CSV table of C-alpha atoms and ligand atoms in Angstrom, one decimal:
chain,number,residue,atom,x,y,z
S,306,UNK,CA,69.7,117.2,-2.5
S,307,UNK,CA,72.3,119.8,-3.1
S,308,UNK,CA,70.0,122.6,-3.7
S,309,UNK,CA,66.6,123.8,-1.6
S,310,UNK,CA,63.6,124.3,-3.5
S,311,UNK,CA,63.9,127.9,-3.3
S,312,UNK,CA,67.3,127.8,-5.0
S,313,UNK,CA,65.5,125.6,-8.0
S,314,UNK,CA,62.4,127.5,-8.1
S,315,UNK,CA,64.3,131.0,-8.1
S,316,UNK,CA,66.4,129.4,-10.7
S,317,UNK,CA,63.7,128.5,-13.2
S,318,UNK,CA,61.6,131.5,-12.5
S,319,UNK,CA,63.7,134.1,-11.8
S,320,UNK,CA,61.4,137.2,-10.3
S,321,UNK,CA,62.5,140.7,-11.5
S,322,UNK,CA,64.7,139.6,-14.7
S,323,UNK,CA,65.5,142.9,-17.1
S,324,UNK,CA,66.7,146.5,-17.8
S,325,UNK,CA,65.3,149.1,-16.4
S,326,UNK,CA,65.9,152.2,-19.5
S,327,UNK,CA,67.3,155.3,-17.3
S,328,UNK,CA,67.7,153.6,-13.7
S,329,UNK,CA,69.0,155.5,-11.1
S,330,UNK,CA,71.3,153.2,-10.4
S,331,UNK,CA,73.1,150.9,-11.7
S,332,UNK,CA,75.5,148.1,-10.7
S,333,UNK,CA,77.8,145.7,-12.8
S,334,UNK,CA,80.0,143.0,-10.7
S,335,UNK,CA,82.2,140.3,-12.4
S,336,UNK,CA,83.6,137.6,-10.6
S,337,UNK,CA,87.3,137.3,-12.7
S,338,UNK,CA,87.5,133.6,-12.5
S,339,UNK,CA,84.4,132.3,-13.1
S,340,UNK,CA,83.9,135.1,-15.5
S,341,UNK,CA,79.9,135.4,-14.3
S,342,UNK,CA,78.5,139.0,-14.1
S,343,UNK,CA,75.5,140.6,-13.0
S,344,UNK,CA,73.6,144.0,-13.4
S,345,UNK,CA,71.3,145.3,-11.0
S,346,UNK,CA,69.1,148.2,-12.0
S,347,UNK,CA,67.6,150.6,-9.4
S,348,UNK,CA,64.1,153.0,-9.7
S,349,UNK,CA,64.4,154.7,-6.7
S,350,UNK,CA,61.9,157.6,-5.7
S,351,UNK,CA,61.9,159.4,-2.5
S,352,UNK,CA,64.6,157.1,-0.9
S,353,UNK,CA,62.4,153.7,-1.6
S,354,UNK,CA,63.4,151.4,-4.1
S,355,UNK,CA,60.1,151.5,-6.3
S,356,UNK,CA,61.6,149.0,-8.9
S,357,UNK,CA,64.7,146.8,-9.4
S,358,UNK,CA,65.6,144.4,-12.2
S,359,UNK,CA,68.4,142.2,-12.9
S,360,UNK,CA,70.3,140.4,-15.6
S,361,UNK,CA,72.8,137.7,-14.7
S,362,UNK,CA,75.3,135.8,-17.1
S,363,UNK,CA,76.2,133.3,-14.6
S,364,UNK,CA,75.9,129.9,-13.1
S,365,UNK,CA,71.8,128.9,-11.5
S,366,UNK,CA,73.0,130.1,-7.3
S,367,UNK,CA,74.0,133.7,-9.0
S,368,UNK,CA,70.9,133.7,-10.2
S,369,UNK,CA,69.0,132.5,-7.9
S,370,UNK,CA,70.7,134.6,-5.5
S,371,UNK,CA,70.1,137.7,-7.8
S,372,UNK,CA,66.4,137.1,-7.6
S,373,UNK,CA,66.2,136.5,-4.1
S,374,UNK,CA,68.1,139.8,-3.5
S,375,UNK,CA,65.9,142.0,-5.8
S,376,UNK,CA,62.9,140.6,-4.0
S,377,UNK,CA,64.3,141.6,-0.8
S,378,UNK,CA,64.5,144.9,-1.3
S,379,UNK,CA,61.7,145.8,-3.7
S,380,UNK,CA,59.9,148.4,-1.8
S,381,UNK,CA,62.4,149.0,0.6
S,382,UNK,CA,64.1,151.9,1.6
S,383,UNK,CA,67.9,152.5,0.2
S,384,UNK,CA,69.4,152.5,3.3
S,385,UNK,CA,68.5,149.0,4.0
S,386,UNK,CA,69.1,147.4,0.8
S,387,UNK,CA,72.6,148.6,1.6
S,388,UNK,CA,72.6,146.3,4.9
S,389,UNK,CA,71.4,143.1,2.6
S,390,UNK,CA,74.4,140.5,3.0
S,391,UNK,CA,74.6,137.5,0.9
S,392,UNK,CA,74.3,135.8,4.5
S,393,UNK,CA,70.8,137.0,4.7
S,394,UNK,CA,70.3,136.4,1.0
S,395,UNK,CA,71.2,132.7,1.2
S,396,UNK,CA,69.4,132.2,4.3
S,397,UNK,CA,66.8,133.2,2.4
S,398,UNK,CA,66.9,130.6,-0.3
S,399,UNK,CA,67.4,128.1,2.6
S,400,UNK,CA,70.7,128.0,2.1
S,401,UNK,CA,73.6,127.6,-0.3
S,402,UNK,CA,76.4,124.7,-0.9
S,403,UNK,CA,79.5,126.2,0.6
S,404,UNK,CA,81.3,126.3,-2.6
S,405,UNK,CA,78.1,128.3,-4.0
S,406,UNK,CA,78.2,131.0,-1.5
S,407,UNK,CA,80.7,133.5,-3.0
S,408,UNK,CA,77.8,133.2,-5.6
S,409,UNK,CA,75.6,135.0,-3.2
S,410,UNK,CA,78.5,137.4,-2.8
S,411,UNK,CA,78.0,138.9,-6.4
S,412,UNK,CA,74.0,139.8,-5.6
S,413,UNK,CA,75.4,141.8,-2.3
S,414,UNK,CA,77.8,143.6,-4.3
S,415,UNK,CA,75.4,144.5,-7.4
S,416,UNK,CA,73.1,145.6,-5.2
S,417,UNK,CA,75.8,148.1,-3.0
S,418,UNK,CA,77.3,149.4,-6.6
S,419,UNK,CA,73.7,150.3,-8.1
S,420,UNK,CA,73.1,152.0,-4.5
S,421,UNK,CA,76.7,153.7,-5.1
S,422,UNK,CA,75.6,154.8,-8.6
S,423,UNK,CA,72.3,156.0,-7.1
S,424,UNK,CA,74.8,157.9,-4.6
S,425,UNK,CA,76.9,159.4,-6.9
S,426,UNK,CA,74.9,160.6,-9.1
S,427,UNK,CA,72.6,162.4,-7.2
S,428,UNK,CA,75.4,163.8,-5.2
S,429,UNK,CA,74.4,162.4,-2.0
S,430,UNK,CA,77.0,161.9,0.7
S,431,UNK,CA,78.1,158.4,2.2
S,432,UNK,CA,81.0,156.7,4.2
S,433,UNK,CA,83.3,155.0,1.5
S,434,UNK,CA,83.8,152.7,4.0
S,435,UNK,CA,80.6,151.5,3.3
S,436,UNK,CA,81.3,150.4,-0.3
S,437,UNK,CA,84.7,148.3,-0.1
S,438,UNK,CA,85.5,146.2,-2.5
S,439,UNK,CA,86.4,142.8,-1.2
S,440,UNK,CA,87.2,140.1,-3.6
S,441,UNK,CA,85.4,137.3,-4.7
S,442,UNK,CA,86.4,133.7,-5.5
S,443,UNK,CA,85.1,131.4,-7.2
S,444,UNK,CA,85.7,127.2,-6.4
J,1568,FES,FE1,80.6,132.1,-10.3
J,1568,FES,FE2,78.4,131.1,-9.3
J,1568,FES,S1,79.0,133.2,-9.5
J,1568,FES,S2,80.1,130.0,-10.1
């Protein structure tokens, strides 16, 4: 079988799928060749992410991996959704197919631009360094 359970079940019931009207943050990633695209939307209240939502045009391990990612850091602090990697976030759906892992990729990266939103528009400080853009491929 070429996908885990989790990928299929996140896949046919995504958890967290919409806008949220006046986030806090808000991030928009596109992967150029495949042409999918996710937004991530971020509530965020005293540093903790009180509510997150998601929207993904994109193939089933983006959104799976979209879903997994907003469940892992619903109710989290910022500063740890910013350490979510789409290692953990694969791992989490018991793995991807290796030429569905840049897929992954896109949820990490929504998820650091909302936070980057969040950042800038609340004026808060934070290492650049922290928010490079790498590239993603798609096979
Ligand atoms: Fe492009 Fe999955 S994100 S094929």
């Amino acid at each position: 079988m070429l996908y885990s359970e989790k990928v299929m079940d996140h896949f046919r019931n995504p958890r967290n799928v919409g806008v949220i009207e006046n986030a806090d943050g808000v991030g928009e990633v596109g992967n150029t060749v495949c042409g999918d695209i996710m937004k991530i939307y971020l509530k965020i209240k005293d540093g903790i992410i009180e509510d997150v939502k998601f929207n993904t045009f994109g193939c089933g391990s983006a959104i799976a991996s979209s879903s997994m990612a907003t469940e892992m850091i619903k109710g989290k602090p910022v500063s740890e959704a910013l350490e979510l990697t789409n290692k953990a976030v694969a791992e989490a759906l018991d793995g991807l197919p290796a030429h569905k892992l840049h897929c992954s990729v896109l949820a990490e990266q929504a998820v650091k631009k909302a936070v980057k939103d969040y950042y800038d528009k609340n004026g808060i400080a934070y290492d650049p360094e922290l928010f490079k853009e790498e590239e993603v491929h798609c096979h």
